[in-house]
Phi, psi and omega in degrees: 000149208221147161192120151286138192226129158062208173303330152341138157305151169289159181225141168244139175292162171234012165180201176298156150246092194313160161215293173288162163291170207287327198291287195303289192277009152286268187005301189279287180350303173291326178298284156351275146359279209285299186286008150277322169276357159316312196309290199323323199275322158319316193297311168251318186252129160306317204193148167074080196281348163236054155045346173347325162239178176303180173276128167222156197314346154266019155252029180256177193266129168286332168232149199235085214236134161124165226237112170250322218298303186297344210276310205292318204272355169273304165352279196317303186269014134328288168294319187280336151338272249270334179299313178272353172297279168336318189266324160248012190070023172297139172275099175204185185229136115286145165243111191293073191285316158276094161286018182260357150238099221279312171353307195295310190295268246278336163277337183270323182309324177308308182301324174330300192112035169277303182309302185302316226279314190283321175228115170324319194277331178283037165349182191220057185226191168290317217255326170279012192248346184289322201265328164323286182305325180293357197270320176324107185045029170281130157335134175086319168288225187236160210274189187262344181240173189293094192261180186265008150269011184258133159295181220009065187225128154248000223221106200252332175057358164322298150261126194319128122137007186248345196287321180289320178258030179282313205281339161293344165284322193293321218268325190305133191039055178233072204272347188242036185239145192241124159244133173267152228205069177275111162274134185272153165281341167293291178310339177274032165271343185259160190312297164325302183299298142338293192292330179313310187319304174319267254303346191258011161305316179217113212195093170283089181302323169349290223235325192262182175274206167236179183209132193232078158277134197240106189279117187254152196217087158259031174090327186195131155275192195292025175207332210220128176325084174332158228262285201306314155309000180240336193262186200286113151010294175314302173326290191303329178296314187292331170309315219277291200305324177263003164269008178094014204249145180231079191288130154242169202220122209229143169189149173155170162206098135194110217278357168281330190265348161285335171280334157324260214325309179288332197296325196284331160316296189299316206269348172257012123321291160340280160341306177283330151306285192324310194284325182281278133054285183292319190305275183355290213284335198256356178273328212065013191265108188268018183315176172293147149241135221279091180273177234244150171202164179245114193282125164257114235204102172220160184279156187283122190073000165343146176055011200235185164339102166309312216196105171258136167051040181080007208223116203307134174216342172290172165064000166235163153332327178302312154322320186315316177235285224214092190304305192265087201260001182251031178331274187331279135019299217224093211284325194282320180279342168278016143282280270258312171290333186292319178325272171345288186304318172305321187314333196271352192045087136303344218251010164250009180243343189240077161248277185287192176300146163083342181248141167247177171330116185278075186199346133296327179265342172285344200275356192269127210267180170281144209314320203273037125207064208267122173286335166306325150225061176308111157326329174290320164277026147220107176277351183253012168293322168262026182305138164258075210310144189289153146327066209239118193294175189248152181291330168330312157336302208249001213262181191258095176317107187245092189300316167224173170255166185071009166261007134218170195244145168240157167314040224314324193274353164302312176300330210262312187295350163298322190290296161339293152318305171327323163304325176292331197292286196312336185262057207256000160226046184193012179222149148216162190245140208226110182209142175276073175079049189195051176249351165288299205298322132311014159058029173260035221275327186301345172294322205265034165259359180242335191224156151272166134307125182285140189197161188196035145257201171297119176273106153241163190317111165128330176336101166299134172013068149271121194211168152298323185243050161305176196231338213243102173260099185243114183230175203247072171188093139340310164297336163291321186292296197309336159336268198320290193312304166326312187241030175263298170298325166278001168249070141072030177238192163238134213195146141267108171279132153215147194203155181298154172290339144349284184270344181305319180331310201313296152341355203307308187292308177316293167309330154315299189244021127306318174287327138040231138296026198225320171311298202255014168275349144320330177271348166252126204286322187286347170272137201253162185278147196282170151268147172297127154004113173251115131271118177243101167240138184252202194026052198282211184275353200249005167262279121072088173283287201264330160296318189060230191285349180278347182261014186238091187212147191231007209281352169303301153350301179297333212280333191249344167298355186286344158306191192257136198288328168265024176237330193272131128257149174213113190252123183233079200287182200228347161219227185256325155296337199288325196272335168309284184315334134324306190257353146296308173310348199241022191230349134274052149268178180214157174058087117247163176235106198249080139333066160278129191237110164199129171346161177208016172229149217302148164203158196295116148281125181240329130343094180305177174288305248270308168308318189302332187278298202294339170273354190263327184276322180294342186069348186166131186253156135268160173264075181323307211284341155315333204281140161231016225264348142077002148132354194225056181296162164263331164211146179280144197222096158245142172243160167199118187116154241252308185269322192274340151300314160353281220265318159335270202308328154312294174295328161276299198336324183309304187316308227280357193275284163005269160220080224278023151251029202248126201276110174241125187273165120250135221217105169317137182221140169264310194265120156319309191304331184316341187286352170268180180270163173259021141331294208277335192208147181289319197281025187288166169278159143272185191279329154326243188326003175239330169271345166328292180305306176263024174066149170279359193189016191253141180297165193197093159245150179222118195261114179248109187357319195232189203288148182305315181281029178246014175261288156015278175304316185282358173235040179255017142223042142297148175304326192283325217312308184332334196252003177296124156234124207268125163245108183218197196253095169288020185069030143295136182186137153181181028096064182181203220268163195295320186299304198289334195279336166269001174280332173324297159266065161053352197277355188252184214304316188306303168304270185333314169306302175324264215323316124358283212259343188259330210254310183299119176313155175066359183231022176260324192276301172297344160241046162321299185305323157350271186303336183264011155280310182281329129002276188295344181288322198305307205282329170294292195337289198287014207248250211341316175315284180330320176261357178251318195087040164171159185292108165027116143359282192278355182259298188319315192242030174287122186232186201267120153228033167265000000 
């Protein structure tokens, strides 16, 4: 048996060593026990949850779904958790990184009473413990992982690699919350997760909680040995020691002396909060300091089979879902679990209805600190609404429209500082390194970047107690942000529109959850999920084609339709008035795409508030069409309104009998029905706008066929023609880059003209004018190195 504490040589036992007491290590040992054997039993058994008769194969499960091998060691720091919570009142959470092992969490939260106080029918009796097993990856039950119907869960862990940087969000302006924090040694394979270890750069002991990782190494994911669990002691320690970590180190399978060891593990980690804490808060000194974490190191399937059918299975791959899988079948494995099920002596740990074991009930912490009904994991029982100063304030004066022009994300980062002043311990700004480059720069008059490593002379708005979390890793802000919000704060991401993809899986199950906590009437809703992505695609001057992808959108709309807004404002009043509104939203995943480079105001606040509630218009003064256009002219988005409104003026010069609506779109979803999406038209309002039987064109932001999809049983659609972004792309002028893709204003005109009965012959010359504007456009790029003037300084007078 083994333990390293801090920087210390590791030392070895050569046998027990008390560290608890006779009282405390009966206590967890039982606590241990009984919820292992909960696991085992959600795993396996239909009926006779204490054995009471022998076992026989109609009390087994017909499919046999779920997780043993991680589940003995989320036990293991469970119970012991729950000692130093009790002995010292600690305010803390877990977060569950093999969340595949759902079994454990849902046996301990039972054992709490946290689970029957939530669901009445899973009683903390016998009969309640039949339908707890039975429920388990069962029809109709509950899923197999730490899913959002288990309490104190922020975390589902269903996909690998996120649980450190749930738990470092949840803790920022949390000063007196602790996340233990269990890392599987398989996830710490994954990218997100590598990347996580940084987090305690900004980390304020000041201001913030803590986050206490325990990297558990049970040797093997499901086929193949871990990486960490394979290189030398040293190494990983010395890894641990260069991310800024005060690694202890636990190892062993003799279960009185690991229980010695982590308690002794927990309390000088523990110990070691507590002091940095004390130093931070009575110094005000928020620098980094080397915080404590733990290496846990037990076999995979501990307590569980040694050897099935001759073939080693604790302590191997084999452990990983289901030791014994022919129960039913297989007369020699159902011994062998009644053996297994016996080993824990339930029947000294359950006894009559309503009571357990007092060595279980001692071991229970007091209800408000229960990690199972932790306040913090339902964040949205203690949500606060933000302060939100009025836009009225902030919005950009608009005399006519399109006759000046502004920075929309700029304007919006003044309103936005402000927001950070008033909110100064629940709101934050999240950026992968962009949040000056997205022109929100207006923040750092109030606020820093957060930080708590070496500051040196030249450094821009760097502090401890920054407000701004900016790291070169998407997966850490969407992390951060995440368990910032589902522990009761409000937070905003921007990010170029490019790179949010990196994040794709993550925003899966976030949206998720967020879908399926509409269903548990005890979760209460959270705020919502922000994106404001800038530097999009049809601006990328100097990036060129690897920085031009518009497809997150399509990518979030595959979500459930009461969960996705997806917003494409089109100036800058439009982008206020947006972002107010998704900043009191709650449950949502809120999608804003809007510039950070000068573009036509075409709004007042006052239309904007009012075109922003509609999600989508006609632009009467754009218009000329008196209730009968000959073709609908729509847009969605910053640049292809532009360019729209650029192509009717032409139009409107052009061919001033020709009837043109123009028709604005802010909400994307509106374009669907509302059979489909809540915010949808109905087929009455979408064909007012867009007519039954009249060309359409629509210059749209993102790739064309997702216009499509959402109207392709509209009446109208046959006459829908999409203008968007084709994977054109490269390094050049803002102009040549929509010539490129078909969007811009010559082409809609061609398109006009091609589409609309009667105008492709008689305004043949027409069209071989806009032919030819396009190749003087692009002649002129080539030889100035920038766009035309007369395009560059166009403004709307028609």
């Amino acid at each position: 048996m083994s333990i390293a504490i801090g920087t210390e040589e590791r030392t070895e036992r050569s046998g027990p060593q008390p560290y608890l007491s006779t009282e405390d290590l009966t206590a967890v040992d039982a606590w241990w026990r009984a919820a292992n054997y909960l696991t085992v039993g959600q795993i396996y058994l239909l009926d006779n949850p204490l054995l009471r008769q022998p076992l026989r194969p109609e009390h087994i499960k017909p499919r046999l779904l779920g997780h043993w091998g991680t589940s003995p060691g989320l036990n293991l720091l469970w119970a012991h958790l729950n000692r130093a919570i009790i002995q010292r009142d600690l305010d803390m959470l877990f977060v569950t990184g093999p969340g595949h092992g759902g079994p454990a969490i849902v046996a301990n939260t039972w054992l709490e009473g946290t689970y029957s106080e939530v669901y009445p029918a899973i009683s903390r009796d016998e009969a309640g413990m039949t339908r707890l097993f039975r429920q388990f990856s069962f029809p109709g039950g509950i899923p197999s992982h730490v899913a959002p119907e288990t309490p104190g869960s922020i975390h589902e862990g269903g996909e690998l690699g996120y649980s450190l940087a749930h738990a470092y969000g949840a803790v920022l302006d949390n000063p007196d919350l602790i996340a233990a924090c269990v890392i599987g040694d398989g996830e710490a394979e994954t990218g997100p997760l590598a990347a996580s270890w940084l987090s305690n750069v900004f980390i304020d002991p000041v201001r913030d909680g803590a986050v206490l990782p325990i990297l558990h190494l049970n040797g093997y994911k499901i086929a193949n040995p871990t990486v960490l669990s394979r290189i030398p002691d040293e190494d990983l320690l010395s890894m641990m020691r260069g991310y800024g970590y005060d690694p202890i180190e636990v190892s062993g399978h003799d279960t009185t002396q690991i229980h010695h060891d982590l308690a002794e593990a927990l309390d000088t980690a523990f110990n070691s909060i507590r002091d940095i804490r004390t130093h931070a808060r009575e110094t005000r000194n928020g620098s980094r300091p080397r915080w404590p974490m733990i290496v846990l190191r037990t076999p995979k399937g501990w307590t569980g089979p040694s050897q099935v059918d001759g073939v080693q299975v604790e302590g191997t791959y084999r452990a990983h879902q289901v030791p014994l899988s022919g129960v039913r079948d297989n007369p020699a494995h159902l011994e062998m679990l009644e053996r297994w099920l016996c080993s824990y002596r339930p029947a000294g740990l359950f006894g009559v209805a309503g009571t357990w074991h007092q060595d279980i009930a001692r071991l229970t912490p007091r209800p408000n600190r229960r990690m199972s009904a932790n306040r913090n994991t339902n964040g949205g029982a203690i949500l606060r609404d933000l302060t939100l100063p009025s836009i009225d304030d902030y919005a950009v004066e608009v005399l006519s429209p399109g006759a000046t022009d502004t920075e929309p994300t700029r304007r919006f980062g003044t309103w936005l500082r402000d927001v950070m002043a008033a909110n100064p311990d629940h709101f934050r700004l999240f950026a992968p390194d962009e949040a000056k480059s997205n022109r929100l720069d207006a923040v750092f008059e109030v606020t820093d970047r957060a930080f708590a490593a070496e500051i040196q002379p030249g450094d821009d708005h760097l502090a401890p107690d920054g407000r701004v979390m900016e790291v070169l890793s998407e997966h850490l802000c969407q992390g951060w942000l995440e368990g910032y919000l589902l522990t009761g704060r409000h937070g905003l991401f921007t990010s170029y529109e490019a790179f949010i993809h990196i994040i794709d899986s993550m925003f899966n199950q976030h949206a998720k959850w967020l879908k399926t906590t509409r269903d548990i009437p005890w979760r209460r809703p959270i705020a919502s999920l922000n994106y404001l992505l800038s530097s999009h695609v049809w601006r990328q001057d100097h990036n060129g084609f690897s920085h031009q992808d518009p497809g997150f959108i399509d990518h979030v709309v595959n979500k459930k339709a009461e969960i996705i807004r997806v917003y494409l404002p089109p100036d800058a009043n439009t982008l206020l008035s947006t972002m107010d509104h998704c900043l009191r939203s709650r449950n949502y995943v809120n999608v804003v795409v809007a510039g950070k480079q000068p573009s036509p105001n075409w709004l007042t606040i006052e239309e904007a508030k009012d075109h922003c509630a509609r999600g989508i218009g006609i632009w009467d003064w754009a218009s000329n069409d008196d209730g009968d256009p000959d073709v609908v002219m729509a847009c969605a988005g910053d640049v292809p309104t532009l360019e729209t409104l650029a192509a009717t003026d032409i139009l409107r010069r052009e061919l001033p009998d020709l009837k043109i609506r123009v028709v604005n779109v802010v909400d994307l979803m509106r374009l669907q029905d509302e059979k489909e999406h809540p915010h949808g038209l109905s087929p009455r309002e979408f064909d007012a706008l867009f007519t039954t039987d009249k060309t359409v064109i629509f210059a749209y932001h993102g790739y064309p066929w997702l216009i499509h999809r959402l109207t392709y049983q509209r009446t109208n659609h046959d006459n829908i023609h999409v203008r968007g972004y084709k994977e054109e792309g490269t390094t050049t002028t803002p102009f040549d880059m929509v010539m490129l893709n078909d969007l811009d204003r010559y082409h809609l005109v061609i398109d006009v003209i091609d589409r609309v009965p009667g105008l492709a012959v008689k305004e043949a010359a027409l069209r071989r004018r806009m032919v030819d504007a396009r190749k003087h456009a692009r002649d002129y790029t080539r030889e100035h190195g920038d766009d035309a003037p007369k395009i560059k300084d166009w403004r709307w007078n028609s």
